[in-house]
Coordinates of C-alpha atoms in Angstrom, one line a residue:
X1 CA 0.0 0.0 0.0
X2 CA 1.6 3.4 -0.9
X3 CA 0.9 7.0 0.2
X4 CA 0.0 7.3 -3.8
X5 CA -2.9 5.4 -3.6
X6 CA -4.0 6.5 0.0
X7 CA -3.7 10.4 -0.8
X8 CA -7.0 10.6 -3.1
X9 CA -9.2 8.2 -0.7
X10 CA -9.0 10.6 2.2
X11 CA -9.4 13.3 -0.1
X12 CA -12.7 11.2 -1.0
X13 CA -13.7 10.5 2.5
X14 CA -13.0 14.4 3.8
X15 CA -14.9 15.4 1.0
X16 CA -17.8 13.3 1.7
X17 CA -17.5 13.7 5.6
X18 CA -17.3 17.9 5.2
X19 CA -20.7 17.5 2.4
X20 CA -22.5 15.3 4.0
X21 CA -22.3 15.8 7.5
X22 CA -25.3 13.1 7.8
X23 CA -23.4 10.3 6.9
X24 CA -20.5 8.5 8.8
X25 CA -17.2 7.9 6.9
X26 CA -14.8 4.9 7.8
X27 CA -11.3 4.4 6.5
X28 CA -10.5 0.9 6.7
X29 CA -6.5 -0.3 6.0
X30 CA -3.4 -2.4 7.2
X31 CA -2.1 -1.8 10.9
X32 CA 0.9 0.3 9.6
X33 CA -1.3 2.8 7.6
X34 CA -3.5 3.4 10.0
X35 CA -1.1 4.0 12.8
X36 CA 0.2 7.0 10.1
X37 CA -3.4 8.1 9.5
X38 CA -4.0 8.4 13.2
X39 CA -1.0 10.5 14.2
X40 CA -1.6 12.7 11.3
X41 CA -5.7 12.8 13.3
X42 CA -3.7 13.6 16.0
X43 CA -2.1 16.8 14.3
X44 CA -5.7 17.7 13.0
X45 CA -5.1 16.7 10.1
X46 CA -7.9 14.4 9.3
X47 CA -11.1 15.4 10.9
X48 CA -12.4 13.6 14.0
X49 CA -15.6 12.4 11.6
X50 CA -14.0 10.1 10.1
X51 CA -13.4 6.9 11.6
X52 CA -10.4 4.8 11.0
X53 CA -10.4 0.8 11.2
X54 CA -7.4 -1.7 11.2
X55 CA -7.4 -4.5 9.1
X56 CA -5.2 -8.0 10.6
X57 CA -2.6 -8.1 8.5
X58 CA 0.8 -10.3 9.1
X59 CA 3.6 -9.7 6.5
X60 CA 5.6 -12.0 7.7
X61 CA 3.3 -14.6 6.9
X62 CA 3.5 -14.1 2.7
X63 CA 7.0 -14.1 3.0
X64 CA 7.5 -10.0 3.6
X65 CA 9.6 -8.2 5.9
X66 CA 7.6 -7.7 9.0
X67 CA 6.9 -3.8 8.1
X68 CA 5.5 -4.6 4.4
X69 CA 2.3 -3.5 4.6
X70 CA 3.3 -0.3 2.5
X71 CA 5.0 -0.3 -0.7
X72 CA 7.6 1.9 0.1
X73 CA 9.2 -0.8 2.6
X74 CA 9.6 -3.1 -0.1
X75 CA 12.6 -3.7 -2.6
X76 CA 10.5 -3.3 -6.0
X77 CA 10.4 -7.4 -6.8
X78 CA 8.2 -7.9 -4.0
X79 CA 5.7 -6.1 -4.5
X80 CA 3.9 -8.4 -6.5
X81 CA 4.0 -10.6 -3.4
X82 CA 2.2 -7.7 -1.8
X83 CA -0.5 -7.7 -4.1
X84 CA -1.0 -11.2 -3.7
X85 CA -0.9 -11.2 -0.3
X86 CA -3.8 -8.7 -0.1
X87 CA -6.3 -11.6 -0.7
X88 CA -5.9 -12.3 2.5
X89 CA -7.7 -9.2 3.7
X90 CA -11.0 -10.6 2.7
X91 CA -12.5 -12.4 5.5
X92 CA -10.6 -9.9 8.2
X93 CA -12.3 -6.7 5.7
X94 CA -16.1 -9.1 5.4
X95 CA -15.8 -9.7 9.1
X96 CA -15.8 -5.6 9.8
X97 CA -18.2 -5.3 7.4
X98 CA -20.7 -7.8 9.4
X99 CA -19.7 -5.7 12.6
X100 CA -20.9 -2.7 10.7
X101 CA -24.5 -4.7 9.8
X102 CA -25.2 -5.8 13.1
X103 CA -24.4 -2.2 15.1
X104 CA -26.4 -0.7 12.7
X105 CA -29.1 -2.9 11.8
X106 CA -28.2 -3.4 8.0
X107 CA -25.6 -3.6 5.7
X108 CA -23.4 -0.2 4.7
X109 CA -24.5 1.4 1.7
X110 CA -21.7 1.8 -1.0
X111 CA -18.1 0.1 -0.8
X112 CA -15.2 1.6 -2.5
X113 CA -12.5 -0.3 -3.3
X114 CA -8.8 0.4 -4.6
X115 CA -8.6 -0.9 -8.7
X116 CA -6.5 -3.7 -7.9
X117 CA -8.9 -5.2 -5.0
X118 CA -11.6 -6.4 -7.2
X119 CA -12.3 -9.0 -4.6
X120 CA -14.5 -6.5 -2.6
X121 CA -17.1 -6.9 -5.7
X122 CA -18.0 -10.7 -4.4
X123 CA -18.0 -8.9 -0.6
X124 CA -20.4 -5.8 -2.1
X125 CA -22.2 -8.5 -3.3
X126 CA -22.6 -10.5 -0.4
X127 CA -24.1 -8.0 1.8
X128 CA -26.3 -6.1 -0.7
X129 CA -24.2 -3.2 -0.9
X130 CA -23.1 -0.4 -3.9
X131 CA -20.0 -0.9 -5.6
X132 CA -17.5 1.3 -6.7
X133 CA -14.1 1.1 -7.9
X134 CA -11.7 4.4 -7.4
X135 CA -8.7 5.2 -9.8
X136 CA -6.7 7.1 -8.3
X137 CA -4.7 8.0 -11.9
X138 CA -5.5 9.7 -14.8
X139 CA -8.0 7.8 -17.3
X140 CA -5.8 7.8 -20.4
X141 CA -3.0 6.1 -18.3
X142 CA -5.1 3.9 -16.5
X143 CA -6.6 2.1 -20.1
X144 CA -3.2 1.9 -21.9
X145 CA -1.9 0.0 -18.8
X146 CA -4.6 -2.1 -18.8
X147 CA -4.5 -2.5 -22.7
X148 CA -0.9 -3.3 -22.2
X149 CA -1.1 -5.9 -19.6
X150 CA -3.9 -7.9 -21.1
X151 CA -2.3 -8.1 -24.2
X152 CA 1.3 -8.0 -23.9
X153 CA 1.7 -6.6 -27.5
X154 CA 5.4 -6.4 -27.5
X155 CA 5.9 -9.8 -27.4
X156 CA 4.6 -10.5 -30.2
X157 CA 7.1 -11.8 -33.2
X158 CA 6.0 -8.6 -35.2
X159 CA 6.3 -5.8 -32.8
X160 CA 8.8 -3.2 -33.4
X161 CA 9.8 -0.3 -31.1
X162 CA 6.6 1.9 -32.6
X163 CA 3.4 -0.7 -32.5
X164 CA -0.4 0.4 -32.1
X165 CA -2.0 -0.3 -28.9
X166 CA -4.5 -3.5 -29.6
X167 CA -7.5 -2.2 -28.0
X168 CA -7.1 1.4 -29.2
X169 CA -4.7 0.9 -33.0
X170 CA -4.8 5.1 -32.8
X171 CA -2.3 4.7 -30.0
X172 CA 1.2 4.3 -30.6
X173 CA 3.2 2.8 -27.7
X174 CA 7.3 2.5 -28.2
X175 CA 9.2 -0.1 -26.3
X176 CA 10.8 2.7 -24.0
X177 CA 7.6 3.4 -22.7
X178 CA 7.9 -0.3 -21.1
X179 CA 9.2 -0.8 -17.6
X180 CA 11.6 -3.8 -17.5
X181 CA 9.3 -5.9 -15.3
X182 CA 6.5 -5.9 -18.1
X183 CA 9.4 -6.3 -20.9
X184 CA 10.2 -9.5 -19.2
X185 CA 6.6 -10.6 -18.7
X186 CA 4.9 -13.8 -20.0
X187 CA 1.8 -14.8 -19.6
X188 CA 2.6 -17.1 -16.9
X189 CA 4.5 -13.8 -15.0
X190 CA 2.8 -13.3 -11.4
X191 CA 2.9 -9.9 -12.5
X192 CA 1.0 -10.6 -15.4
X193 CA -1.9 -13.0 -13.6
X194 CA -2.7 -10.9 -11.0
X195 CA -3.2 -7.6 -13.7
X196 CA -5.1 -9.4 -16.0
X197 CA -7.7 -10.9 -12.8
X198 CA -8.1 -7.3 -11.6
X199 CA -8.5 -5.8 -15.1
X200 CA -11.3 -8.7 -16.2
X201 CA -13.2 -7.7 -13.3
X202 CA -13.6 -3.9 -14.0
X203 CA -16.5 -4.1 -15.9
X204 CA -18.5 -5.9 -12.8
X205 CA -18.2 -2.7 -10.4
X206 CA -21.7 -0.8 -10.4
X207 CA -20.0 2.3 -10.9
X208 CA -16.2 4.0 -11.3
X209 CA -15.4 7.0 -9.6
X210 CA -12.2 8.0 -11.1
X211 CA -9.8 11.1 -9.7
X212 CA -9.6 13.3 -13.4
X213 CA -11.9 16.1 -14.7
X214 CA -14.1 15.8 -17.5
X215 CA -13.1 18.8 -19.4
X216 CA -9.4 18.1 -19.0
X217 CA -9.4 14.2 -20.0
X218 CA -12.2 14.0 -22.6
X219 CA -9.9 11.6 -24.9
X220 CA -9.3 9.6 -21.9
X221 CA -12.8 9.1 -20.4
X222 CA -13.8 8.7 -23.9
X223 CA -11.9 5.3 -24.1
X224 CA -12.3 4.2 -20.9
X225 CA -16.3 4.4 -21.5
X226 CA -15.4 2.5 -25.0
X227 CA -13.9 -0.3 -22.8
X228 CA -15.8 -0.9 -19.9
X229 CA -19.7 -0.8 -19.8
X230 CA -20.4 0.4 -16.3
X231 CA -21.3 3.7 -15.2
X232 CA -18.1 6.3 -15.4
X233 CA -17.7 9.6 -13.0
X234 CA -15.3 11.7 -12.9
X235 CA -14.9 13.3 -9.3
X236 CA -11.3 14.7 -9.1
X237 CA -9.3 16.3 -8.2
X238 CA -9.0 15.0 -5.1
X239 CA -5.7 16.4 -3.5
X240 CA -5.2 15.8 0.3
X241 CA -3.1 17.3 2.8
X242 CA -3.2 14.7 5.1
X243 CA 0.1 13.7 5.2
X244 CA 3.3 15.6 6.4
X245 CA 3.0 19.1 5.8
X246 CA 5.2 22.5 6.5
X247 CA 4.9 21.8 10.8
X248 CA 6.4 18.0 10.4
X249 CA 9.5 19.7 10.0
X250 CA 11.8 20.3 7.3
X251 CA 9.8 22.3 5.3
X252 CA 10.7 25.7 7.1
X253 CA 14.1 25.9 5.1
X254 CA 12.4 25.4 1.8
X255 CA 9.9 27.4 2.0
X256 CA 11.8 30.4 3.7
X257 CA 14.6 30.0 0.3
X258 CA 11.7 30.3 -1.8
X259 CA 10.8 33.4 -0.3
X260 CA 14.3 34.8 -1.5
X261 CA 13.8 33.9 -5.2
X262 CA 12.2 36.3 -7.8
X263 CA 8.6 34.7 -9.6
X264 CA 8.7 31.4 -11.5
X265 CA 12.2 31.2 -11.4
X266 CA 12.8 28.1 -9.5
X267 CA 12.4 24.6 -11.2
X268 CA 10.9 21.6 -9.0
X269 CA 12.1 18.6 -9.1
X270 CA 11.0 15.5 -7.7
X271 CA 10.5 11.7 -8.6
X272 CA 7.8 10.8 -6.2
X273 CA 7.8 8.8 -2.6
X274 CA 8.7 5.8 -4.4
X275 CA 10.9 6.4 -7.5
X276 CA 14.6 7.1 -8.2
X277 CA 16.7 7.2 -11.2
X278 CA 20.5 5.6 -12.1
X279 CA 23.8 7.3 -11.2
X280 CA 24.4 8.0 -14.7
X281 CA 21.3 9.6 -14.9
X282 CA 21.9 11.7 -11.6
X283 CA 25.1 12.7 -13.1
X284 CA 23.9 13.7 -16.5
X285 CA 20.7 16.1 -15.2
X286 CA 22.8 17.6 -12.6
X287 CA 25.3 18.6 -15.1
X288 CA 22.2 19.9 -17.3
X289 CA 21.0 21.7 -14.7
X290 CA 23.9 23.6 -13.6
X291 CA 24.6 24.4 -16.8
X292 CA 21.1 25.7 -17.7
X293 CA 22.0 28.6 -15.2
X294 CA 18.3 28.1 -13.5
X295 CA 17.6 28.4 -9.7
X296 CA 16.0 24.8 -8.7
X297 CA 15.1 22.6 -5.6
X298 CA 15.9 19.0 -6.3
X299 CA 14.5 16.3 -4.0
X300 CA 17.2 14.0 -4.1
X301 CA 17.4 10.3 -2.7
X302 CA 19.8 7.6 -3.9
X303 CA 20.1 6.2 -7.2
X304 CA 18.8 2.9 -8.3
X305 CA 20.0 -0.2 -6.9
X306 CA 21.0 1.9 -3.6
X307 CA 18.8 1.7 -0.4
X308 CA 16.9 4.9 -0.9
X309 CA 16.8 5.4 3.2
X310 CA 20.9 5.1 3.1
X311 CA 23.3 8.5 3.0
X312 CA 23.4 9.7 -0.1
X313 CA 27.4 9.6 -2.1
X314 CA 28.7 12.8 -3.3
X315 CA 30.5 10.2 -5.8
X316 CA 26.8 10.3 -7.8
X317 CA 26.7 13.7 -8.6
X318 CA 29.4 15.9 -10.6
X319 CA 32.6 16.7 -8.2
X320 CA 32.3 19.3 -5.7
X321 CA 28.2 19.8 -7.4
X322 CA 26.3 20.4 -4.0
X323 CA 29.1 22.6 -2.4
X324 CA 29.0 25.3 -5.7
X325 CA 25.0 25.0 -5.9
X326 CA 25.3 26.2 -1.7
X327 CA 27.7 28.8 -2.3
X328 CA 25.8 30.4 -5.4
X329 CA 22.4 30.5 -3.4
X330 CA 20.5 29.7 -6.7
X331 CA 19.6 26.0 -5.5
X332 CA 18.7 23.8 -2.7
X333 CA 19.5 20.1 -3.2
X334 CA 16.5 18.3 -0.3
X335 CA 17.7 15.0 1.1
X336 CA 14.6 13.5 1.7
X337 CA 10.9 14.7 2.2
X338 CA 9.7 17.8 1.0
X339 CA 6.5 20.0 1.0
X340 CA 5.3 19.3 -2.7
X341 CA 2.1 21.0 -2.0
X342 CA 3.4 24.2 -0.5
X343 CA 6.3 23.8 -3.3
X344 CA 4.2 24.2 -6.0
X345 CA 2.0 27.1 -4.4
X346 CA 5.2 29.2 -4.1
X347 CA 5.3 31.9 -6.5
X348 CA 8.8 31.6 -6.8
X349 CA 7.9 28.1 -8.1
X350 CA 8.0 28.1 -12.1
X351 CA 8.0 24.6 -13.5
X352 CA 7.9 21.1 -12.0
X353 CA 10.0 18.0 -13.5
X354 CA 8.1 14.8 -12.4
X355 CA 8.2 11.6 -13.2
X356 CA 4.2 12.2 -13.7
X357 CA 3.3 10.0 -11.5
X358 CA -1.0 11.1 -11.5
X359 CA -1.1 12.8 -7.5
X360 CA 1.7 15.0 -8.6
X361 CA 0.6 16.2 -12.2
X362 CA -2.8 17.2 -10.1
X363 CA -1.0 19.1 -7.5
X364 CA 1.0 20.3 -10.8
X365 CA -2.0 21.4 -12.5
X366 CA -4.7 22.6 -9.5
X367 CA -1.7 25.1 -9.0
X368 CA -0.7 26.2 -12.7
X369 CA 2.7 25.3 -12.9
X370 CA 3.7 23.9 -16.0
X371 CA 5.5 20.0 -16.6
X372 CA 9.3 18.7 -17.8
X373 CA 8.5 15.0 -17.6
X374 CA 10.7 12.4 -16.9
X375 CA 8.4 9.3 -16.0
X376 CA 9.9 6.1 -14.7
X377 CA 7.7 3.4 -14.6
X378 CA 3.7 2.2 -15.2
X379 CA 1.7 4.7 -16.8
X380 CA 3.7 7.7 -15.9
X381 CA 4.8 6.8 -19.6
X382 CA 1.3 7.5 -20.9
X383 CA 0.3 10.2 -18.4
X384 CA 3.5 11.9 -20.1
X385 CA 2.4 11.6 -23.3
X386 CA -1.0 12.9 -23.0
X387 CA 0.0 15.9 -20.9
X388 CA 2.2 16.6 -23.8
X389 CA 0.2 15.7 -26.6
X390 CA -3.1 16.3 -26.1
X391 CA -3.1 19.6 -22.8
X392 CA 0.0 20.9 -24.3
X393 CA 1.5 21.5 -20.6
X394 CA 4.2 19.7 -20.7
X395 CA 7.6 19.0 -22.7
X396 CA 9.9 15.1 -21.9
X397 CA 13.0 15.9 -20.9
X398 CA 14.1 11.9 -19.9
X399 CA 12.3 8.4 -19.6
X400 CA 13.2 5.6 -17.4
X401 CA 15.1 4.4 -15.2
X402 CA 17.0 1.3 -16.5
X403 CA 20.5 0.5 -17.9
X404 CA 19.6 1.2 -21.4
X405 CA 17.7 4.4 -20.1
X406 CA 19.1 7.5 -21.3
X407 CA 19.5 11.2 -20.2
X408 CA 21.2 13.7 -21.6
X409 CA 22.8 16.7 -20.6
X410 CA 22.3 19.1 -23.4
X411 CA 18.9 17.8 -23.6
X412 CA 18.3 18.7 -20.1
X413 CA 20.0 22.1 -20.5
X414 CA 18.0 23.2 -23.4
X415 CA 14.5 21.9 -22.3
X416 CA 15.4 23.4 -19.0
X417 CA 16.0 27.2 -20.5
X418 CA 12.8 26.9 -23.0
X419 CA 10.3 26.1 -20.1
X420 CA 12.2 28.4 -17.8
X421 CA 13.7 31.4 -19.2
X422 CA 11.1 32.8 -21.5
X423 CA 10.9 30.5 -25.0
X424 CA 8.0 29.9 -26.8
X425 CA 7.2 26.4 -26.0
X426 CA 7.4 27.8 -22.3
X427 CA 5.3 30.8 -22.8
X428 CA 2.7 28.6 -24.5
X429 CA 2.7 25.7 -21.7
X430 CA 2.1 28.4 -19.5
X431 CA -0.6 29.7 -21.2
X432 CA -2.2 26.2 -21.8
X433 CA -1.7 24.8 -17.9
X434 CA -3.9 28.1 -16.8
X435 CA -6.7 26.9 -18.3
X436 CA -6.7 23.7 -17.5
X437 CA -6.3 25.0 -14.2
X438 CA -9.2 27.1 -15.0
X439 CA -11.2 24.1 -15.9
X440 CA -10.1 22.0 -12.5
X441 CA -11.6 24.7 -10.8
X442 CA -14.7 24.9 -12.3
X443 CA -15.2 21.3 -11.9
X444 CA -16.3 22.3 -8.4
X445 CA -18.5 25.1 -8.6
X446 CA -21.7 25.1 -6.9
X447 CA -24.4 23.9 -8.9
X448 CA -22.8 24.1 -12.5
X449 CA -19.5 22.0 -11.5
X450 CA -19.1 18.1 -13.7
X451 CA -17.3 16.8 -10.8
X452 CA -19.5 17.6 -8.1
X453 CA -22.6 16.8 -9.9
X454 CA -20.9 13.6 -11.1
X455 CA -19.9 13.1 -7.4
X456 CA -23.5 13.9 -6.4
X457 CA -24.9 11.8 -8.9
X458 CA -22.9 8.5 -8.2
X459 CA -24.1 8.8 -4.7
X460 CA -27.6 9.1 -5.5
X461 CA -27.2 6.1 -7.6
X462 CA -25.8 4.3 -4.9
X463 CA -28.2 5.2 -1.9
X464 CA -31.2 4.5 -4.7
X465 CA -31.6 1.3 -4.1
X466 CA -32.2 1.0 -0.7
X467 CA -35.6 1.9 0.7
X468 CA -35.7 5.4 1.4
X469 CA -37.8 7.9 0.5
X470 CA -36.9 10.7 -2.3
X471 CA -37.0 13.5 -0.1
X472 CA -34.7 12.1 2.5
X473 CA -32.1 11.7 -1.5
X474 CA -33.2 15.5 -2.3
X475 CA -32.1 16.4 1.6
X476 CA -28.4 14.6 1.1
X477 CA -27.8 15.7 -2.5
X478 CA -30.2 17.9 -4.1
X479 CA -28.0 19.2 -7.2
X480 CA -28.2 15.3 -8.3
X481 CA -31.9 14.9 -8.4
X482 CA -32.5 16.7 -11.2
X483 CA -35.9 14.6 -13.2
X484 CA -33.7 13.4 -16.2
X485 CA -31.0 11.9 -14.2
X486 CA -33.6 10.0 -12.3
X487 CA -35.2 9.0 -15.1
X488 CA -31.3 7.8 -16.7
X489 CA -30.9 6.0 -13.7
X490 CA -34.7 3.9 -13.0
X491 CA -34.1 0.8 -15.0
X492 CA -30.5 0.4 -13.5
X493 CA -31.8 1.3 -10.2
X494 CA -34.3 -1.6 -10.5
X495 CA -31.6 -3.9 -11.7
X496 CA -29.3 -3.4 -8.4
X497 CA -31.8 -3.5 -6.2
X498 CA -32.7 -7.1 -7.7
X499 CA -29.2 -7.8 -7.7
X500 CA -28.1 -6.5 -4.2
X501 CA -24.9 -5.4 -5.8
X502 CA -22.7 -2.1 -4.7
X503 CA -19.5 -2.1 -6.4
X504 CA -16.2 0.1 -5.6
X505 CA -13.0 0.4 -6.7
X506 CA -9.3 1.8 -7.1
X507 CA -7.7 2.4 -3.5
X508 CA -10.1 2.2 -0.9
X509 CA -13.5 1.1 0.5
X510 CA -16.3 3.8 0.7
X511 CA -18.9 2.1 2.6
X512 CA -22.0 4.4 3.1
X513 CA -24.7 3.1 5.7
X514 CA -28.0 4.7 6.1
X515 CA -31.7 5.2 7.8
X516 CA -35.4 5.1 6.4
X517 CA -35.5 9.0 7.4
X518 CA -31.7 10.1 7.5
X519 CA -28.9 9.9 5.2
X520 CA -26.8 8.6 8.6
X521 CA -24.2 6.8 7.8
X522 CA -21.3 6.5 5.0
X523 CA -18.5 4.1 6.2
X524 CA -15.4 5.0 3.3
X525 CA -13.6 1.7 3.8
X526 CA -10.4 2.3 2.1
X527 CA -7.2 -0.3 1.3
X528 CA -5.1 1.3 -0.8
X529 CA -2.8 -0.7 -2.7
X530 CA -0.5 0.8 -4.9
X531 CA 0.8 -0.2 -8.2
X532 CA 4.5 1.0 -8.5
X533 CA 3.3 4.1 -10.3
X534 CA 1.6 6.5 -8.6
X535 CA 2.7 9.7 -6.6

């Protein structure tokens, strides 16, 4: 389970819990989660209406270090085993979902699930219950990784370095855009089997929420409804502040350097909780970087193939690099955690490189700050592309992180000084990124907003089929229950209620409970596990 995957769920179950104040939110997770989610309660940063449940969980007991209930305490080849391992969840999770039915006197509501525990739709099913699954990436990435797992096109005799995506032939994919685990897959990979059962059970959720905006990811949602036939809604974005922020210490240092530096003249950099790149890599954008001229923070951890907790080397980085960046003042080089959010707020702040992992190009985005993409791994590859390609806010600079992965310096340097100092492709990123931030914001307005009505209406949908009465609906979420959406929704209604069903999905468990009269309660059960991608 990774912060990745977590992020967006509380985002989701703050959201509902501040909304709704009627219904009852529970976060369900592993033991070592939920021990982080309650110290970051006890800093206020999770409000006291949402309840948090453990889930049994024994590492040890799969074969994992005794701390492996999160991704990020795992060496990348067992995180498969992780996945695997999260079967095991399901009587502990069905067992806390009884305890729910009998101190409340019926089954919760609506269950949301992460995308990779599609177990939870035979649970949902079991207790009569809505079903959702939750992406917490971008749709575009999320059916190209799919596409690409179920079919393993690359493998194929044929296949060059450019081939067409089977499911979508308009898409080109190029063999650099696969991470080495998926180059090496077969069918009989454990990698493989356990993508391919989650990705056959997509289309049995009742509905997916997913964490994108309609008018940003049109071409992306526009596939995704081509590929699966349930019901679609876009909700995001969902950012959370949950975890560490400015007061966990660290952040002072940053923030107060920022302060210091003249508007959008400092470059981000950052590859995510989870990812690094190679030496050579290290060595050939710090090189760019310093010769660009251009003020940057750099959140720095070991390269791959080093224990990412360990001391970092001055050996990976040009001779003597960190000591001249210090005494010019132009850059700060952050050995460890940094405040991303508060980062990209800064005004001094004036371009982000990311490995594009989905959480970060939203934070990238909600706050208008152009993209240099270097993604690593997944469907950073494809969220890349489509930032580039279709929104126009965003330029590659690098891709992967392998032996055969290249970066290169006069690459760096030029990309660097377009984005930065005042080129064209730079003026019109910026340009392009405020509107899409434009059009993130107005996915929330009152009343007119497609994410909160999509929000609205996917809850509607799930409370309809239990037995309460429309005005008790019109109370909780009145924006939904306009006459045609009811009238879209009757003959599915009917069909759940026959079927009992309530399906989630992507990181979490949203589990909403509730009265003949009163909306009461919405327990948000959420395991998030991650796929090595997201940050």
């Amino acid at each position: 389970m990774a912060q990745g995957h977590i992020t967006p769920f509380l985002a989701l179950a703050g959201l509902l819990s501040s909304r709704h104040p009627n219904l009852a939110v529970t976060l369900v997770n592993t033991p070592y989660n939920i021990q982080t989610l309650t110290k970051s309660r006890a800093g206020a940063a999770i409000p006291s209406s949402i309840r948090l449940r453990s889930l049994p969980f024994s590492p040890e007991e799969h074969g994992l270090p005794p701390t492996a209930d999160n991704t990020a305490e795992l060496p990348f080849f067992q995180i498969v085993t992780l996945f695997e391992a999260s079967k095991s969840l399901r009587s502990a999770f069905e067992q806390i979902i009884s305890d729910i039915s009998e101190q409340d006197g019926r089954p919760p509501r609506y269950i949301v699930s992460d995308i990779f525990l599609t177990w939870t739709i035979d649970t949902a099913r079991r207790f009569g219950s809505f079903h959702s699954i939750f992406v917490t990436g971008s749709a575009y990435g999320t059916v190209v990784f799919s596409s690409m797992w179920k079919h393993l096109p690359h493998r194929r005799a044929d296949c060059g370095d450019l081939f067409p995506l089977p499911d979508f032939p308009d898409v080109l994919i190029h063999r650099s855009q696969i991470p080495k685990h998926q180059l090496l897959a077969d069918d009989a990979s454990p990698w493989t089997v356990f993508f391919r059962e989650q990705i056959s059970r997509f289309s049995e959720t009742d509905a997916l929420l997913i964490n994108t905006v309609e008018e940003v990811e049109r071409t992306g949602l526009q596939m995704m409804r081509q590929m699966l036939p349930c019901s679609i809604w876009p909700i995001g974005p969902l950012l959370s502040s949950v975890f560490p922020s400015i007061s966990s210490g660290g952040g002072e240092q940053i923030i107060q350097w920022l302060d210091s530096q003249p508007p959008a003249s400092v470059l981000y950099i950052s590859f995510g909780s989870q990812n690094t790149i190679t030496a050579s890599q290290m060595m050939e954008l710090a090189t760019g970087l310093e010769a660009s001229g251009v003020r940057f923070v750099w959140v720095i951890r070991p390269p791959v193939g080093s224990d990412v907790k360990s001391e970092f080397k001055a050996e990976w980085l040009p001779e003597k690099f960190e000591e001249r960046m210090q005494e010019q003042g132009r850059s700060l080089l952050v050995h460890g955690w940094a405040p991303q959010m508060e980062i990209l707020s800064h005004p001094a702040t004036g371009a982000f490189l990311s490995h594009c992992g989905w959480n970060s190009v939203l934070e990238s985005l909600n706050r208008g700050v152009p993209m240099l993409a270097w993604p690593l791994t997944a469907d950073q590859f494809f969220n890349a592309n489509m930032l580039e390609k279709e929104l126009g806010v965003c330029v590659e600079v690098g891709r992967g992180n392998m032996e055969n992965s290249m970066a290169d310096r006069v690459a760096v340097e030029r990309m660097v000084k377009e984005v930065m100092c005042g080129g064209e492709i730079g003026g019109e990123m910026r340009r392009r990124v405020e509107e899409v931030r434009e059009l993130m914001k107005a996915a929330w307005m009152e009343g007119l907003g497609s994410s909160l009505r999509a929000k609205d209406r996917a809850l509607v949908l799930s409370l309809a089929v239990a037995p309460l009465h429309s005005a008790d609906a019109a109370t909780l979420v009145p924006s939904a229950l306009d006459q045609s959406t009811m009238r879209k929704h009757r003959t599915a209604v009917g069909f759940l209620v026959i079927r009992v069903v309530w399906r989630v999905s992507s990181s979490s468990y949203f589990v909403q409970q509730g009265g003949w009269a009163l909306w009461r309660v919405l327990v948000l059960t959420a395991i998030p596990f991650s796929i090595p991608s997201c940050g």
